[in-house]
mmCIF file of C-alpha atoms in Angstrom:
data_model
loop_
_atom_site.group_PDB
_atom_site.id
_atom_site.type_symbol
_atom_site.label_atom_id
_atom_site.label_comp_id
_atom_site.label_asym_id
_atom_site.label_seq_id
_atom_site.Cartn_x
_atom_site.Cartn_y
_atom_site.Cartn_z
ATOM 1 C CA MET A 1 0.000 0.000 0.000
ATOM 2 C CA THR A 2 1.457 3.332 -1.096
ATOM 3 C CA THR A 3 0.751 6.464 0.940
ATOM 4 C CA ARG A 4 1.052 10.094 -0.136
ATOM 5 C CA ILE A 5 4.340 10.135 1.791
ATOM 6 C CA ASP A 6 5.774 7.255 -0.272
ATOM 7 C CA THR A 7 4.581 8.922 -3.479
ATOM 8 C CA ARG A 8 6.072 12.303 -2.565
ATOM 9 C CA PHE A 9 9.496 10.904 -1.682
ATOM 10 C CA ALA A 10 9.546 8.853 -4.902
ATOM 11 C CA GLU A 11 8.788 12.052 -6.883
ATOM 12 C CA LEU A 12 11.529 13.982 -5.082
ATOM 13 C CA LYS A 13 14.039 11.186 -5.679
ATOM 14 C CA LYS A 14 13.332 11.436 -9.413
ATOM 15 C CA GLN A 15 13.877 15.204 -9.210
ATOM 16 C CA GLY A 16 17.129 14.577 -7.342
ATOM 17 C CA ARG A 17 16.298 16.796 -4.408
ATOM 18 C CA ALA A 18 15.587 16.621 -0.700
ATOM 19 C CA ALA A 19 12.179 17.190 0.873
ATOM 20 C CA PHE A 20 11.259 20.298 2.809
ATOM 21 C CA VAL A 21 9.191 19.199 5.811
ATOM 22 C CA THR A 22 7.352 21.808 7.889
ATOM 23 C CA TYR A 23 5.840 21.598 11.364
ATOM 24 C CA VAL A 24 3.121 23.762 12.903
ATOM 25 C CA MET A 25 0.791 23.234 15.852
ATOM 26 C CA ALA A 26 -2.827 22.452 14.961
ATOM 27 C CA GLY A 27 -5.145 25.184 16.200
ATOM 28 C CA ASP A 28 -2.422 27.798 16.771
ATOM 29 C CA PRO A 29 -3.371 30.631 17.218
ATOM 30 C CA ASP A 30 -6.993 29.645 16.454
ATOM 31 C CA PRO A 31 -8.578 26.884 14.317
ATOM 32 C CA ALA A 32 -9.518 29.102 11.328
ATOM 33 C CA THR A 33 -6.110 30.791 11.075
ATOM 34 C CA SER A 34 -4.412 27.445 11.613
ATOM 35 C CA LEU A 35 -6.196 26.006 8.566
ATOM 36 C CA GLU A 36 -5.099 29.005 6.459
ATOM 37 C CA ILE A 37 -1.508 28.506 7.656
ATOM 38 C CA VAL A 38 -1.507 24.809 6.734
ATOM 39 C CA LYS A 39 -2.854 25.682 3.264
ATOM 40 C CA ALA A 40 -0.155 28.349 2.934
ATOM 41 C CA LEU A 41 2.592 25.860 3.837
ATOM 42 C CA SER A 42 1.899 23.631 0.836
ATOM 43 C CA LYS A 43 1.501 26.635 -1.494
ATOM 44 C CA SER A 44 4.801 28.115 -0.248
ATOM 45 C CA GLY A 45 6.911 25.049 -0.985
ATOM 46 C CA SER A 46 6.439 22.576 1.866
ATOM 47 C CA ASP A 47 6.671 19.004 0.558
ATOM 48 C CA VAL A 48 5.412 17.281 3.719
ATOM 49 C CA ILE A 49 3.465 18.878 6.581
ATOM 50 C CA GLU A 50 3.699 17.767 10.190
ATOM 51 C CA LEU A 51 0.780 18.921 12.299
ATOM 52 C CA GLY A 52 1.247 18.989 16.054
ATOM 53 C CA ILE A 53 -1.512 17.578 18.243
ATOM 54 C CA PRO A 54 -1.928 20.000 21.191
ATOM 55 C CA PHE A 55 -1.150 18.312 24.505
ATOM 56 C CA THR A 56 -0.842 19.549 28.091
ATOM 57 C CA ASP A 57 2.476 17.837 28.871
ATOM 58 C CA PRO A 58 4.729 17.959 25.784
ATOM 59 C CA MET A 59 8.042 16.858 27.277
ATOM 60 C CA ALA A 60 10.080 16.634 24.047
ATOM 61 C CA ASP A 61 9.129 20.138 22.924
ATOM 62 C CA GLY A 62 11.035 23.333 23.556
ATOM 63 C CA PRO A 63 9.464 26.543 24.886
ATOM 64 C CA SER A 64 8.230 27.788 21.477
ATOM 65 C CA ILE A 65 6.275 24.640 20.605
ATOM 66 C CA GLN A 66 5.045 24.229 24.185
ATOM 67 C CA ALA A 67 3.660 27.776 24.023
ATOM 68 C CA ALA A 68 2.033 27.018 20.644
ATOM 69 C CA GLY A 69 0.315 23.992 22.161
ATOM 70 C CA LEU A 70 -0.954 26.073 25.075
ATOM 71 C CA ARG A 71 -2.288 28.739 22.686
ATOM 72 C CA ALA A 72 -4.133 26.021 20.770
ATOM 73 C CA LEU A 73 -5.540 24.404 23.936
ATOM 74 C CA LYS A 74 -6.658 27.822 25.196
ATOM 75 C CA VAL A 75 -8.902 28.300 22.144
ATOM 76 C CA GLY A 76 -10.369 24.814 22.588
ATOM 77 C CA MET A 77 -8.324 22.791 20.091
ATOM 78 C CA THR A 78 -8.734 19.023 20.499
ATOM 79 C CA LEU A 79 -7.677 15.881 18.660
ATOM 80 C CA LYS A 80 -11.156 15.710 17.094
ATOM 81 C CA LYS A 81 -10.821 19.306 15.837
ATOM 82 C CA THR A 82 -7.312 18.519 14.565
ATOM 83 C CA LEU A 83 -8.800 15.751 12.392
ATOM 84 C CA GLU A 84 -11.493 18.197 11.196
ATOM 85 C CA LEU A 85 -8.728 20.623 10.211
ATOM 86 C CA VAL A 86 -7.087 17.860 8.140
ATOM 87 C CA ARG A 87 -10.433 17.068 6.505
ATOM 88 C CA ASP A 88 -10.929 20.747 5.603
ATOM 89 C CA PHE A 89 -7.373 20.961 4.208
ATOM 90 C CA ARG A 90 -8.017 17.922 2.014
ATOM 91 C CA LYS A 91 -10.943 19.662 0.266
ATOM 92 C CA ASP A 92 -8.397 21.707 -1.729
ATOM 93 C CA ASP A 93 -5.235 19.614 -1.520
ATOM 94 C CA ASN A 94 -5.237 15.879 -2.046
ATOM 95 C CA ALA A 95 -1.511 15.536 -2.760
ATOM 96 C CA THR A 96 0.508 17.054 0.093
ATOM 97 C CA PRO A 97 1.403 14.404 2.693
ATOM 98 C CA LEU A 98 0.185 15.220 6.177
ATOM 99 C CA VAL A 99 1.643 13.688 9.345
ATOM 100 C CA LEU A 100 0.212 14.070 12.848
ATOM 101 C CA MET A 101 2.921 14.533 15.462
ATOM 102 C CA GLY A 102 2.396 14.340 19.167
ATOM 103 C CA TYR A 103 1.950 12.167 22.225
ATOM 104 C CA TYR A 104 0.044 8.967 22.839
ATOM 105 C CA ASN A 105 -2.248 10.183 25.633
ATOM 106 C CA PRO A 106 -4.822 12.076 23.484
ATOM 107 C CA ILE A 107 -5.011 9.114 21.058
ATOM 108 C CA TYR A 108 -5.408 6.621 23.905
ATOM 109 C CA ILE A 109 -8.285 8.667 25.347
ATOM 110 C CA TYR A 110 -9.891 9.054 21.894
ATOM 111 C CA GLY A 111 -9.657 5.274 21.391
ATOM 112 C CA VAL A 112 -7.035 3.731 19.093
ATOM 113 C CA ASP A 113 -9.380 2.000 16.624
ATOM 114 C CA ARG A 114 -11.690 4.994 16.369
ATOM 115 C CA PHE A 115 -8.718 7.346 16.003
ATOM 116 C CA LEU A 116 -7.110 5.308 13.205
ATOM 117 C CA ALA A 117 -10.391 5.069 11.287
ATOM 118 C CA ASP A 118 -11.033 8.824 11.660
ATOM 119 C CA ALA A 119 -7.432 9.757 10.858
ATOM 120 C CA LYS A 120 -7.470 7.668 7.690
ATOM 121 C CA SER A 121 -10.850 8.983 6.513
ATOM 122 C CA SER A 122 -9.897 12.606 7.204
ATOM 123 C CA GLY A 123 -6.747 12.329 5.057
ATOM 124 C CA VAL A 124 -3.893 11.779 7.520
ATOM 125 C CA ASP A 125 -0.959 9.878 5.980
ATOM 126 C CA GLY A 126 1.325 9.149 8.894
ATOM 127 C CA LEU A 127 1.980 9.434 12.621
ATOM 128 C CA ILE A 128 4.961 10.505 14.709
ATOM 129 C CA ILE A 129 4.218 9.647 18.332
ATOM 130 C CA VAL A 130 7.258 10.646 20.328
ATOM 131 C CA ASP A 131 6.569 8.807 23.592
ATOM 132 C CA LEU A 132 5.857 5.305 22.238
ATOM 133 C CA PRO A 133 9.065 3.217 22.013
ATOM 134 C CA PRO A 134 9.340 0.160 19.702
ATOM 135 C CA GLU A 135 8.615 -2.082 22.708
ATOM 136 C CA GLU A 136 5.056 -0.669 22.629
ATOM 137 C CA ASP A 137 4.462 -1.315 18.904
ATOM 138 C CA ASP A 138 1.310 -3.359 19.559
ATOM 139 C CA GLU A 139 -0.344 -0.297 21.158
ATOM 140 C CA LEU A 140 -0.504 1.887 18.049
ATOM 141 C CA CYS A 141 2.268 1.272 15.515
ATOM 142 C CA ILE A 142 1.122 -2.153 14.224
ATOM 143 C CA PRO A 143 -2.588 -1.160 14.149
ATOM 144 C CA ALA A 144 -1.634 2.091 12.320
ATOM 145 C CA LEU A 145 0.334 0.189 9.675
ATOM 146 C CA LYS A 146 -2.608 -2.191 9.216
ATOM 147 C CA ALA A 147 -4.902 0.836 8.788
ATOM 148 C CA GLY A 148 -2.688 2.101 5.949
ATOM 149 C CA LEU A 149 -0.895 4.885 7.819
ATOM 150 C CA ASN A 150 2.872 5.343 7.915
ATOM 151 C CA PHE A 151 4.419 5.135 11.378
ATOM 152 C CA ILE A 152 7.463 7.386 11.446
ATOM 153 C CA ARG A 153 10.048 6.801 14.114
ATOM 154 C CA LEU A 154 12.610 9.158 15.636
ATOM 155 C CA ALA A 155 16.310 8.263 15.717
ATOM 156 C CA THR A 156 18.659 10.417 17.800
ATOM 157 C CA PRO A 157 22.414 10.918 18.295
ATOM 158 C CA THR A 158 22.166 8.399 21.159
ATOM 159 C CA THR A 159 20.502 5.685 19.025
ATOM 160 C CA ASP A 160 23.461 3.334 18.522
ATOM 161 C CA ASP A 161 23.867 0.511 15.981
ATOM 162 C CA LYS A 162 22.575 -1.993 18.507
ATOM 163 C CA ARG A 163 19.359 -0.030 19.070
ATOM 164 C CA LEU A 164 18.734 1.047 15.462
ATOM 165 C CA PRO A 165 17.221 -2.235 14.156
ATOM 166 C CA ALA A 166 14.542 -2.101 16.886
ATOM 167 C CA VAL A 167 13.782 1.538 16.066
ATOM 168 C CA LEU A 168 13.558 0.798 12.336
ATOM 169 C CA ALA A 169 11.680 -2.519 12.550
ATOM 170 C CA ASN A 170 8.161 -1.195 11.912
ATOM 171 C CA THR A 171 9.050 2.302 10.696
ATOM 172 C CA SER A 172 7.621 3.385 7.362
ATOM 173 C CA GLY A 173 7.346 6.564 5.266
ATOM 174 C CA PHE A 174 10.617 8.082 6.438
ATOM 175 C CA VAL A 175 12.953 8.114 9.430
ATOM 176 C CA TYR A 176 13.047 11.348 11.431
ATOM 177 C CA TYR A 177 16.604 11.937 12.639
ATOM 178 C CA VAL A 178 16.804 14.315 15.585
ATOM 179 C CA SER A 179 20.059 16.160 14.961
ATOM 180 C CA ILE A 180 20.710 17.204 18.557
ATOM 181 C CA ALA A 181 20.124 15.575 21.913
ATOM 182 C CA GLY A 182 17.541 17.558 23.862
ATOM 183 C CA ILE A 183 14.377 19.513 23.173
ATOM 184 C CA THR A 184 13.188 21.198 19.969
ATOM 185 C CA GLY A 185 14.618 24.590 19.058
ATOM 186 C CA ALA A 186 17.480 24.381 21.550
ATOM 187 C CA ALA A 187 20.622 24.484 19.381
ATOM 188 C CA ALA A 188 21.826 24.566 15.789
ATOM 189 C CA ALA A 189 22.345 21.395 13.755
ATOM 190 C CA ASP A 190 25.882 20.661 12.506
ATOM 191 C CA ALA A 191 25.650 19.508 8.872
ATOM 192 C CA ASN A 192 28.878 17.466 8.953
ATOM 193 C CA VAL A 193 27.897 15.556 12.080
ATOM 194 C CA VAL A 194 24.432 15.033 10.556
ATOM 195 C CA GLY A 195 25.992 13.712 7.344
ATOM 196 C CA ASP A 196 27.876 11.007 9.259
ATOM 197 C CA ALA A 197 24.748 10.059 11.217
ATOM 198 C CA VAL A 198 22.607 9.845 8.067
ATOM 199 C CA ALA A 199 25.201 7.619 6.381
ATOM 200 C CA ARG A 200 25.213 5.337 9.442
ATOM 201 C CA ILE A 201 21.404 5.024 9.534
ATOM 202 C CA LYS A 202 21.305 4.392 5.763
ATOM 203 C CA ARG A 203 23.360 1.250 6.339
ATOM 204 C CA HIS A 204 20.337 -0.108 8.227
ATOM 205 C CA THR A 205 17.412 1.080 6.066
ATOM 206 C CA GLY A 206 16.341 2.059 2.564
ATOM 207 C CA LEU A 207 13.831 4.607 3.898
ATOM 208 C CA PRO A 208 14.361 8.340 3.327
ATOM 209 C CA ILE A 209 15.969 10.099 6.286
ATOM 210 C CA CYS A 210 14.750 13.572 7.225
ATOM 211 C CA VAL A 211 16.602 15.689 9.743
ATOM 212 C CA GLY A 212 14.982 18.053 12.214
ATOM 213 C CA PHE A 213 15.712 20.075 15.377
ATOM 214 C CA GLY A 214 18.045 23.060 15.070
ATOM 215 C CA ILE A 215 17.276 24.206 11.498
ATOM 216 C CA ARG A 216 16.160 27.844 11.464
ATOM 217 C CA THR A 217 17.515 29.526 8.319
ATOM 218 C CA PRO A 218 17.481 28.871 4.548
ATOM 219 C CA GLU A 219 21.267 28.330 4.741
ATOM 220 C CA ALA A 220 20.908 25.699 7.460
ATOM 221 C CA ALA A 221 18.030 24.023 5.594
ATOM 222 C CA ARG A 222 20.205 23.865 2.475
ATOM 223 C CA ALA A 223 23.242 22.467 4.361
ATOM 224 C CA ILE A 224 21.123 19.672 5.857
ATOM 225 C CA ALA A 225 19.370 18.983 2.527
ATOM 226 C CA GLU A 226 22.797 18.326 0.989
ATOM 227 C CA LYS A 227 23.378 15.540 3.554
ATOM 228 C CA ALA A 228 19.887 14.040 4.066
ATOM 229 C CA ASP A 229 16.660 13.228 2.218
ATOM 230 C CA GLY A 230 14.810 16.059 3.924
ATOM 231 C CA SER A 231 15.119 19.117 6.183
ATOM 232 C CA VAL A 232 12.476 19.558 8.891
ATOM 233 C CA VAL A 233 11.702 23.033 10.261
ATOM 234 C CA GLY A 234 9.278 23.628 13.122
ATOM 235 C CA THR A 235 10.383 26.039 15.843
ATOM 236 C CA ALA A 236 11.390 28.810 13.414
ATOM 237 C CA LEU A 237 7.948 28.711 11.775
ATOM 238 C CA VAL A 238 6.175 28.634 15.144
ATOM 239 C CA ASP A 239 8.264 31.645 16.242
ATOM 240 C CA ALA A 240 7.377 33.548 13.044
ATOM 241 C CA LEU A 241 3.706 32.865 13.805
ATOM 242 C CA LYS A 242 4.060 33.968 17.448
ATOM 243 C CA ASN A 243 5.851 37.197 16.496
ATOM 244 C CA SER A 244 2.923 38.159 14.248
ATOM 245 C CA LEU A 245 0.293 37.927 17.014
ATOM 246 C CA ASP A 246 -1.195 40.867 18.901
ATOM 247 C CA SER A 247 -0.566 41.500 22.608
ATOM 248 C CA GLU A 248 -3.447 39.148 23.503
ATOM 249 C CA GLY A 249 -1.926 36.310 21.445
ATOM 250 C CA ARG A 250 -4.503 36.595 18.662
ATOM 251 C CA ALA A 251 -3.930 36.391 14.922
ATOM 252 C CA THR A 252 -3.368 39.617 12.974
ATOM 253 C CA ALA A 253 -3.483 40.419 9.272
ATOM 254 C CA LYS A 254 0.238 39.520 9.168
ATOM 255 C CA THR A 255 0.029 36.037 10.707
ATOM 256 C CA VAL A 256 -0.522 33.732 7.716
ATOM 257 C CA ASN A 257 1.876 35.734 5.569
ATOM 258 C CA ALA A 258 4.636 35.678 8.200
ATOM 259 C CA VAL A 259 4.632 31.870 8.139
ATOM 260 C CA ALA A 260 4.237 31.693 4.339
ATOM 261 C CA GLU A 261 7.175 34.047 3.666
ATOM 262 C CA LEU A 262 9.561 32.137 5.914
ATOM 263 C CA THR A 263 8.342 28.835 4.415
ATOM 264 C CA ALA A 264 9.086 30.115 0.896
ATOM 265 C CA ALA A 265 12.591 31.265 1.891
ATOM 266 C CA LEU A 266 13.376 27.947 3.610
ATOM 267 C CA ALA A 267 11.964 25.979 0.662
ATOM 268 C CA GLN A 268 14.301 27.887 -1.655
ATOM 269 C CA GLY A 269 17.208 26.927 0.599
ATOM 270 C CA VAL A 270 16.289 23.240 0.386
ATOM 271 C CA ARG A 271 15.821 23.421 -3.387
ATOM 272 C CA ALA A 272 19.198 25.162 -3.773
ATOM 273 C CA ALA A 273 20.840 22.045 -2.318
ATOM 274 C CA LYS A 274 19.858 20.141 -5.445
ATOM 275 C CA GLN A 275 21.814 22.555 -7.652
ATOM 276 C CA ALA A 276 24.802 22.334 -5.316
ATOM 277 C CA ALA A 277 24.795 18.546 -5.609
ATOM 278 C CA GLU A 278 24.579 18.494 -9.407
#
């Protein structure tokens, strides 16, 4: 079974370029603006969109993404409304792969079978659930794969060769390599170190490897895209959104455009890597 994620990476491989993967929080700063932002991401050059599921205790996220989740929760964003957002996005865009990223708790409360059925029917392509290790694959990973969704796993600088096979066993779509140990948005990614890590992981899998955490500028996105199959940017986009809000944390006329402009600049950086490699 081929997902939109598989199709997109196959297209990009033919074009000889890396993917530009974007992350925003669903419902930030409000559901209507959030939908416009997600639409703007794909129009501005995002190849794959990761949509954060707001959660009260996001331990892997840095301050920017934590604050985005709190803004979304404050305006009443839920997992159900996140799936509605995906469904609304799909009315105009049936090609851009969409991945839900978050924690297991909201899915567990929603009910795994119900969640997978609703996620699939709304147009979700894959899941990144950061607090479910491979030892818990029966909880969600195996059922998700059976439902036709990619289950994307994180590998980190501390994932050694002994651990990698377990991490990769049921991974599909792509592997998300976390370039730095720690929380999102904390430090800058080093392209040379990332290059070595990507080469090491590639010895264990044929899946595309996308690199995230610590990529904030078009130059950084390009440097990573020269070493990996994709550059993932989240915190920088969330910060651009936050900086466009009014003093009450509400959307302004600048909000969608602030995210779209940065997305376009970052996408150009990623696409420039292709020329550099030729």
